[in-house]
Amino acid sequence: MMSSSDTVRWGVIGLGWFGEVHADNLAEIPGIELAALCTRRPERLNEIADRLGVTRRYTDYRELLADPEIDAVSITTHINDHREIAIDALRSGKHVLLEKPMAPTVTDCEQIVAAAEAATGFLMVGHICRFDPRVTLAKQAIEEGRIGEIISMHARRNLSKAIGETVLDDISALMGDGIHDADLMLWFSGANVSTVYAQEVHPGKNKYPDGGWSIARLDNGAVAVVESVWHLPESTPYTIDARMEIIGTKGAIYINCGEAGLTIHDAEGVKMPDTMYWPRPFGRYLGVLQEELRYFADCVRSGERPERITPDESCAAVAWMAAATESARTGSVIVFERD
C-alpha cells in the first residue's frame, strides 16, 4: 500500500559503491522518502544511514521486506544474489527496481520473470541507458523511420583498467557493460537474436575476462556488434568511452556518450568527468539515474506498470551476453531456438 501522502517510501538493499549512489540520489528526489537501508556489514550500514538520517536499518534483507512501511526497494547487490532477493522482494509485495544485469543466467532470469508475473508489485531492471536523452532521441528517430530499416549496429563501451580491476572479480566486461548495448540494440531494432559468436581476452589477473567482442545476427537480418574492453590505459581521461553507430537503409545515427562536453586540465592531468549519468555539482546529484528513479516512482504512484523496459526485455539482453560468454569459451556459434 502507498503512504497517504503519495510519497514513495524506498529501501535500498546492498550498499556497495552503486548502492550508496542509489541511496544518495533517492534522498534528494522530491516525492521519495529514503526510508530504509540494508547491508550485511553493520559498520557500512551505520556509516551511510547516519549520513543520510535513515533510522530503519537492516542487516538481513528479509527483515526489510517484512517492513510494511516500505513501498519499493532498489536491489543493488552482487549479481549472484539477484535471483533470490528479487524473488523474495516480489513475493513480499514490494515494487522492485533491480540493478542490471537481471541475473547471471537465463534460467535465473526466467524465474525472476515468473515471480514478477505473479506479483502485485512491479519489477523494472535498471537499464539506465534507456533514460539517457541521447539514446531516447535516437529511439524516436528510428521509430519515425528517419533511417529506414536497421541493417548494422556497432557499439563500444570501454573503460580504463584502473576501473576494470575493481570490478572484474565480480563480472566480465561483456556481461557487465556489453549488456547495455545488447539491450539498446534489441530495443532499437525490435528484433530477436538468431545467432551469437564472441571472443574474449583476459590479459589481467582478475577472475573474469577484461574484454570481449560479440557479433549477433538478428532475426530481421541485421548484424549487431558489441565491444566491451575494460583495459584502456590508467591515464585514460574519460570516465567511459561509449559510442554507437546505427546504420539503416536510408540513413545512420551516431551516439556519443563518452565525450560529455567537459574537459578539466589541471596539475594532475586531463579528465573528462561524467556530466550525464550521476554528476554531483556542488554536492547535489542530477542526471539520468535520477530520471530512472523518478520514472519508477511515478509508476508506483500511478499503478501503471513500467513500459520503458520490461522484464522479458531485460532477460533477452542477459541471454545474448550469456550466449556470448559460452561462444567465447567454446569457439562455437550459438544458435537461438525459437518456439
Short mmCIF file of C-alpha atoms in Angstrom, two decimals:
data_model
loop_
_atom_site.label_atom_id
_atom_site.label_comp_id
_atom_site.label_asym_id
_atom_site.label_seq_id
_atom_site.Cartn_x
_atom_site.Cartn_y
_atom_site.Cartn_z
CA MET A 1 0.00 0.00 0.00
CA MET A 2 1.19 3.51 -0.74
CA SER A 3 1.53 6.04 2.03
CA SER A 4 -1.33 8.52 2.26
CA SER A 5 0.89 11.38 1.08
CA ASP A 6 1.76 9.55 -2.16
CA THR A 7 5.38 9.70 -1.09
CA VAL A 8 7.12 6.52 -2.23
CA ARG A 9 8.89 5.02 0.77
CA TRP A 10 12.01 3.37 -0.61
CA GLY A 11 14.57 0.95 0.76
CA VAL A 12 17.99 0.09 -0.67
CA ILE A 13 19.32 -3.46 -0.38
CA GLY A 14 23.07 -3.59 -0.93
CA LEU A 15 25.37 -0.70 -0.04
CA GLY A 16 28.39 -1.12 -2.23
CA TRP A 17 29.51 1.84 -4.33
CA PHE A 18 26.43 1.90 -6.55
CA GLY A 19 24.06 1.14 -3.70
CA GLU A 20 25.35 4.25 -2.00
CA VAL A 21 24.83 6.23 -5.21
CA HIS A 22 21.22 4.96 -5.31
CA ALA A 23 20.70 5.95 -1.68
CA ASP A 24 22.19 9.42 -2.16
CA ASN A 25 20.04 10.10 -5.22
CA LEU A 26 16.85 8.79 -3.62
CA ALA A 27 17.43 11.00 -0.59
CA GLU A 28 17.43 14.09 -2.85
CA ILE A 29 14.36 13.40 -5.03
CA PRO A 30 11.08 15.12 -4.07
CA GLY A 31 8.22 12.65 -3.59
CA ILE A 32 10.56 9.87 -2.47
CA GLU A 33 11.49 9.08 1.12
CA LEU A 34 14.68 7.07 1.60
CA ALA A 35 13.13 5.05 4.40
CA ALA A 36 15.38 2.02 4.93
CA LEU A 37 18.84 0.68 4.20
CA CYS A 38 20.21 -2.86 4.28
CA THR A 39 23.66 -4.41 4.08
CA ARG A 40 25.28 -7.32 5.88
CA ARG A 41 28.05 -5.00 7.15
CA PRO A 42 26.90 -3.12 10.28
CA GLU A 43 29.68 -0.52 10.13
CA ARG A 44 28.90 0.32 6.50
CA LEU A 45 25.17 0.39 7.28
CA ASN A 46 25.59 2.84 10.13
CA GLU A 47 28.04 5.00 8.19
CA ILE A 48 25.60 5.66 5.35
CA ALA A 49 22.44 5.66 7.46
CA ASP A 50 23.94 8.21 9.86
CA ARG A 51 24.99 10.46 7.00
CA LEU A 52 21.57 10.32 5.32
CA GLY A 53 19.48 10.31 8.51
CA VAL A 54 17.85 6.91 7.89
CA THR A 55 16.51 5.22 11.01
CA ARG A 56 15.32 1.88 9.60
CA ARG A 57 18.49 -0.19 9.36
CA TYR A 58 18.72 -3.88 8.49
CA THR A 59 21.49 -6.43 8.14
CA ASP A 60 19.01 -9.07 6.89
CA TYR A 61 17.12 -8.09 3.74
CA ARG A 62 14.20 -10.33 4.72
CA GLU A 63 13.52 -8.09 7.71
CA LEU A 64 13.42 -5.05 5.44
CA LEU A 65 10.98 -6.84 3.11
CA ALA A 66 8.75 -7.61 6.10
CA ASP A 67 8.55 -3.91 6.99
CA PRO A 68 5.05 -2.70 5.98
CA GLU A 69 6.28 0.91 5.83
CA ILE A 70 8.36 0.25 2.69
CA ASP A 71 6.72 0.56 -0.75
CA ALA A 72 9.67 -0.04 -3.10
CA VAL A 73 13.22 -1.35 -2.99
CA SER A 74 16.37 -0.96 -5.02
CA ILE A 75 18.37 -4.19 -5.21
CA THR A 76 21.99 -3.20 -5.74
CA THR A 77 23.76 -6.34 -4.57
CA HIS A 78 26.18 -8.67 -6.33
CA ILE A 79 24.63 -10.17 -9.47
CA ASN A 80 24.81 -13.68 -7.99
CA ASP A 81 22.41 -12.61 -5.24
CA HIS A 82 19.84 -11.02 -7.57
CA ARG A 83 17.58 -14.02 -8.15
CA GLU A 84 16.91 -14.91 -4.51
CA ILE A 85 16.50 -11.35 -3.26
CA ALA A 86 14.37 -10.21 -6.23
CA ILE A 87 12.01 -13.17 -5.96
CA ASP A 88 11.67 -12.70 -2.19
CA ALA A 89 11.02 -8.97 -2.70
CA LEU A 90 8.34 -9.59 -5.32
CA ARG A 91 6.66 -12.20 -3.16
CA SER A 92 6.64 -9.73 -0.26
CA GLY A 93 4.55 -7.31 -2.33
CA LYS A 94 7.24 -4.67 -2.79
CA HIS A 95 7.86 -2.81 -6.03
CA VAL A 96 11.33 -3.79 -7.19
CA LEU A 97 13.99 -1.84 -9.07
CA LEU A 98 16.65 -4.47 -9.75
CA GLU A 99 20.00 -3.29 -10.99
CA LYS A 100 21.25 -4.74 -14.26
CA PRO A 101 22.15 -7.39 -15.25
CA MET A 102 18.96 -9.05 -14.09
CA ALA A 103 20.81 -12.24 -13.10
CA PRO A 104 23.83 -14.28 -14.23
CA THR A 105 21.90 -16.94 -16.16
CA VAL A 106 18.82 -17.12 -18.35
CA THR A 107 17.29 -19.69 -16.01
CA ASP A 108 17.66 -17.29 -13.08
CA CYS A 109 16.11 -14.51 -15.16
CA GLU A 110 13.16 -16.67 -16.16
CA GLN A 111 12.48 -17.46 -12.50
CA ILE A 112 12.50 -13.74 -11.68
CA VAL A 113 10.18 -13.00 -14.61
CA ALA A 114 7.77 -15.70 -13.42
CA ALA A 115 7.78 -14.20 -9.92
CA ALA A 116 7.10 -10.76 -11.37
CA GLU A 117 4.15 -12.04 -13.38
CA ALA A 118 2.60 -13.44 -10.20
CA ALA A 119 3.39 -10.43 -8.03
CA THR A 120 1.25 -7.46 -7.01
CA GLY A 121 4.28 -5.15 -7.14
CA PHE A 122 6.14 -4.02 -10.24
CA LEU A 123 9.57 -5.15 -11.43
CA MET A 124 11.89 -2.99 -13.50
CA VAL A 125 15.53 -3.74 -14.22
CA GLY A 126 17.75 -0.67 -14.11
CA HIS A 127 18.91 -0.38 -17.70
CA ILE A 128 19.83 3.24 -17.19
CA CYS A 129 20.80 3.89 -20.81
CA ARG A 130 17.13 3.76 -21.83
CA PHE A 131 16.69 7.00 -19.90
CA ASP A 132 19.63 8.84 -21.49
CA PRO A 133 18.16 11.63 -23.68
CA ARG A 134 20.74 10.96 -26.40
CA VAL A 135 19.54 7.37 -26.56
CA THR A 136 15.83 8.17 -26.35
CA LEU A 137 16.14 10.73 -29.16
CA ALA A 138 17.83 8.07 -31.27
CA LYS A 139 14.98 5.66 -30.49
CA GLN A 140 12.46 8.31 -31.50
CA ALA A 141 14.26 8.94 -34.81
CA ILE A 142 14.27 5.20 -35.53
CA GLU A 143 10.56 4.90 -34.79
CA GLU A 144 9.87 7.87 -37.06
CA GLY A 145 11.53 5.94 -39.90
CA ARG A 146 14.24 8.52 -40.44
CA ILE A 147 16.98 5.95 -41.13
CA GLY A 148 14.81 3.25 -42.68
CA GLU A 149 15.31 -0.38 -41.69
CA ILE A 150 18.30 -1.08 -39.45
CA ILE A 151 20.92 -3.26 -41.15
CA SER A 152 24.02 -2.81 -38.95
CA MET A 153 24.88 -1.69 -35.42
CA HIS A 154 28.22 -1.41 -33.69
CA ALA A 155 28.86 -0.21 -30.14
CA ARG A 156 31.90 0.15 -27.92
CA ARG A 157 31.79 0.70 -24.18
CA ASN A 158 35.36 0.68 -22.88
CA LEU A 159 36.87 1.57 -19.51
CA SER A 160 40.34 2.06 -18.07
CA LYS A 161 41.93 -0.97 -16.45
CA ALA A 162 42.10 1.04 -13.19
CA ILE A 163 38.30 0.85 -13.09
CA GLY A 164 38.12 -2.65 -14.55
CA GLU A 165 40.36 -4.12 -11.88
CA THR A 166 37.88 -3.04 -9.19
CA VAL A 167 35.00 -4.91 -10.88
CA LEU A 168 36.42 -7.87 -12.81
CA ASP A 169 36.35 -10.25 -9.85
CA ASP A 170 32.56 -9.82 -9.86
CA ILE A 171 31.59 -9.78 -13.53
CA SER A 172 33.06 -9.84 -17.05
CA ALA A 173 33.29 -6.77 -19.26
CA LEU A 174 30.77 -8.20 -21.73
CA MET A 175 28.17 -9.09 -19.12
CA GLY A 176 28.86 -6.02 -17.02
CA ASP A 177 28.83 -3.33 -19.71
CA GLY A 178 28.22 -5.03 -23.04
CA ILE A 179 24.75 -5.82 -21.79
CA HIS A 180 23.88 -2.11 -22.03
CA ASP A 181 24.46 -2.07 -25.77
CA ALA A 182 22.94 -5.51 -26.31
CA ASP A 183 19.76 -4.21 -24.70
CA LEU A 184 19.77 -0.97 -26.70
CA MET A 185 20.31 -2.80 -29.99
CA LEU A 186 17.37 -5.09 -29.34
CA TRP A 187 15.28 -2.07 -28.29
CA PHE A 188 16.22 -0.04 -31.34
CA SER A 189 15.64 -2.86 -33.80
CA GLY A 190 12.64 -4.55 -32.19
CA ALA A 191 14.31 -7.79 -33.24
CA ASN A 192 15.44 -11.00 -31.57
CA VAL A 193 18.83 -12.68 -31.59
CA SER A 194 19.23 -15.57 -34.02
CA THR A 195 22.92 -16.45 -33.65
CA VAL A 196 25.83 -15.23 -31.50
CA TYR A 197 29.59 -15.53 -31.88
CA ALA A 198 32.10 -13.97 -29.46
CA GLN A 199 35.71 -13.80 -28.41
CA GLU A 200 37.06 -12.59 -25.06
CA VAL A 201 40.52 -11.50 -23.90
CA HIS A 202 41.91 -11.95 -20.41
CA PRO A 203 45.22 -10.06 -20.06
CA GLY A 204 44.60 -9.07 -16.44
CA LYS A 205 44.79 -11.04 -13.20
CA ASN A 206 41.15 -10.77 -12.17
CA LYS A 207 38.64 -13.62 -12.27
CA TYR A 208 36.74 -12.56 -15.39
CA PRO A 209 37.90 -11.53 -18.88
CA ASP A 210 38.87 -7.90 -19.29
CA GLY A 211 37.23 -7.54 -22.66
CA GLY A 212 35.25 -9.11 -25.43
CA TRP A 213 33.54 -8.67 -28.77
CA SER A 214 30.24 -10.28 -29.70
CA ILE A 215 28.58 -10.34 -33.10
CA ALA A 216 24.92 -11.28 -33.39
CA ARG A 217 22.69 -11.91 -36.36
CA LEU A 218 19.21 -10.66 -35.58
CA ASP A 219 16.02 -12.21 -36.92
CA ASN A 220 15.34 -9.12 -39.03
CA GLY A 221 18.60 -9.74 -40.90
CA ALA A 222 20.64 -7.03 -39.17
CA VAL A 223 24.15 -7.56 -37.82
CA ALA A 224 24.96 -6.22 -34.34
CA VAL A 225 28.43 -5.97 -32.78
CA VAL A 226 29.07 -5.29 -29.09
CA GLU A 227 32.58 -4.35 -27.91
CA SER A 228 33.40 -4.00 -24.22
CA VAL A 229 37.02 -3.76 -23.05
CA TRP A 230 37.98 -2.74 -19.53
CA HIS A 231 41.70 -2.47 -20.24
CA LEU A 232 42.33 1.05 -21.52
CA PRO A 233 45.38 2.82 -20.05
CA GLU A 234 45.04 4.02 -16.48
CA SER A 235 45.64 7.56 -17.74
CA THR A 236 42.52 7.45 -19.96
CA PRO A 237 40.93 10.91 -19.49
CA TYR A 238 37.26 9.97 -19.91
CA THR A 239 35.13 8.06 -17.46
CA ILE A 240 33.89 5.75 -20.21
CA ASP A 241 34.35 5.53 -23.98
CA ALA A 242 30.80 4.71 -25.05
CA ARG A 243 29.68 5.17 -28.66
CA MET A 244 27.22 3.51 -31.02
CA GLU A 245 26.71 3.57 -34.78
CA ILE A 246 23.35 2.52 -36.21
CA ILE A 247 23.14 2.17 -39.99
CA GLY A 248 19.81 1.88 -41.78
CA THR A 249 18.65 1.59 -45.35
CA LYS A 250 18.00 5.37 -45.51
CA GLY A 251 20.44 6.90 -43.04
CA ALA A 252 22.56 6.47 -39.94
CA ILE A 253 22.65 7.53 -36.29
CA TYR A 254 25.77 8.15 -34.19
CA ILE A 255 25.51 8.26 -30.39
CA ASN A 256 28.50 9.53 -28.40
CA CYS A 257 28.15 9.00 -24.66
CA GLY A 258 31.89 9.19 -23.99
CA GLU A 259 32.70 12.85 -24.53
CA ALA A 260 30.26 14.55 -22.18
CA GLY A 261 31.11 18.16 -23.06
CA LEU A 262 33.55 18.99 -20.27
CA THR A 263 37.34 18.67 -20.09
CA ILE A 264 39.29 19.71 -16.99
CA HIS A 265 43.06 20.07 -17.38
CA ASP A 266 44.84 20.69 -14.10
CA ALA A 267 48.12 19.76 -12.42
CA GLU A 268 47.04 16.12 -12.24
CA GLY A 269 46.34 15.84 -15.97
CA VAL A 270 43.32 15.84 -18.24
CA LYS A 271 39.96 14.46 -17.11
CA MET A 272 36.55 14.31 -18.81
CA PRO A 273 34.11 13.71 -15.95
CA ASP A 274 30.59 12.31 -16.23
CA THR A 275 28.08 15.08 -16.83
CA MET A 276 25.04 12.92 -17.64
CA TYR A 277 24.51 9.82 -15.53
CA TRP A 278 25.06 10.80 -11.89
CA PRO A 279 27.12 14.00 -11.78
CA ARG A 280 27.20 15.82 -8.45
CA PRO A 281 27.92 19.52 -8.96
CA PHE A 282 28.20 21.42 -5.68
CA GLY A 283 27.33 18.29 -3.70
CA ARG A 284 23.91 17.57 -5.20
CA TYR A 285 23.12 14.82 -7.71
CA LEU A 286 21.39 15.27 -11.04
CA GLY A 287 21.23 13.28 -14.26
CA VAL A 288 19.94 10.14 -15.91
CA LEU A 289 19.88 7.93 -12.79
CA GLN A 290 17.50 10.38 -11.14
CA GLU A 291 15.30 10.28 -14.25
CA GLU A 292 15.16 6.48 -13.99
CA LEU A 293 14.32 6.57 -10.27
CA ARG A 294 11.65 9.23 -10.78
CA TYR A 295 10.10 7.22 -13.60
CA PHE A 296 9.79 4.13 -11.42
CA ALA A 297 8.39 6.18 -8.53
CA ASP A 298 5.78 7.65 -10.89
CA CYS A 299 4.78 4.13 -11.96
CA VAL A 300 4.39 3.11 -8.31
CA ARG A 301 2.22 6.14 -7.59
CA SER A 302 0.02 5.78 -10.66
CA GLY A 303 -0.29 2.00 -10.55
CA GLU A 304 0.84 1.82 -14.19
CA ARG A 305 3.27 -0.99 -14.95
CA PRO A 306 6.66 0.27 -16.23
CA GLU A 307 6.83 0.20 -20.03
CA ARG A 308 10.22 1.77 -20.69
CA ILE A 309 11.75 -1.67 -20.22
CA THR A 310 10.01 -4.96 -19.44
CA PRO A 311 11.37 -7.96 -17.52
CA ASP A 312 11.29 -10.04 -20.73
CA GLU A 313 13.46 -7.45 -22.49
CA SER A 314 15.95 -7.49 -19.62
CA CYS A 315 16.06 -11.28 -19.84
CA ALA A 316 16.75 -11.11 -23.59
CA ALA A 317 19.82 -8.93 -23.03
CA VAL A 318 21.19 -11.41 -20.49
CA ALA A 319 20.51 -14.25 -22.94
CA TRP A 320 22.66 -12.55 -25.59
CA MET A 321 25.59 -11.90 -23.24
CA ALA A 322 25.35 -15.36 -21.69
CA ALA A 323 25.48 -16.84 -25.19
CA ALA A 324 28.48 -14.63 -25.94
CA THR A 325 30.25 -15.98 -22.86
CA GLU A 326 29.54 -19.54 -23.97
CA SER A 327 30.65 -18.83 -27.52
CA ALA A 328 33.93 -17.32 -26.32
CA ARG A 329 34.53 -20.37 -24.12
CA THR A 330 33.80 -22.96 -26.81
CA GLY A 331 34.66 -21.11 -30.02
CA SER A 332 31.23 -22.07 -31.38
CA VAL A 333 28.40 -20.08 -32.90
CA ILE A 334 25.41 -20.20 -30.53
CA VAL A 335 22.07 -20.67 -32.25
CA PHE A 336 18.94 -19.40 -30.51
CA GLU A 337 15.98 -21.74 -30.75
CA ARG A 338 12.56 -20.14 -31.21
CA ASP A 339 9.22 -21.65 -30.23
#
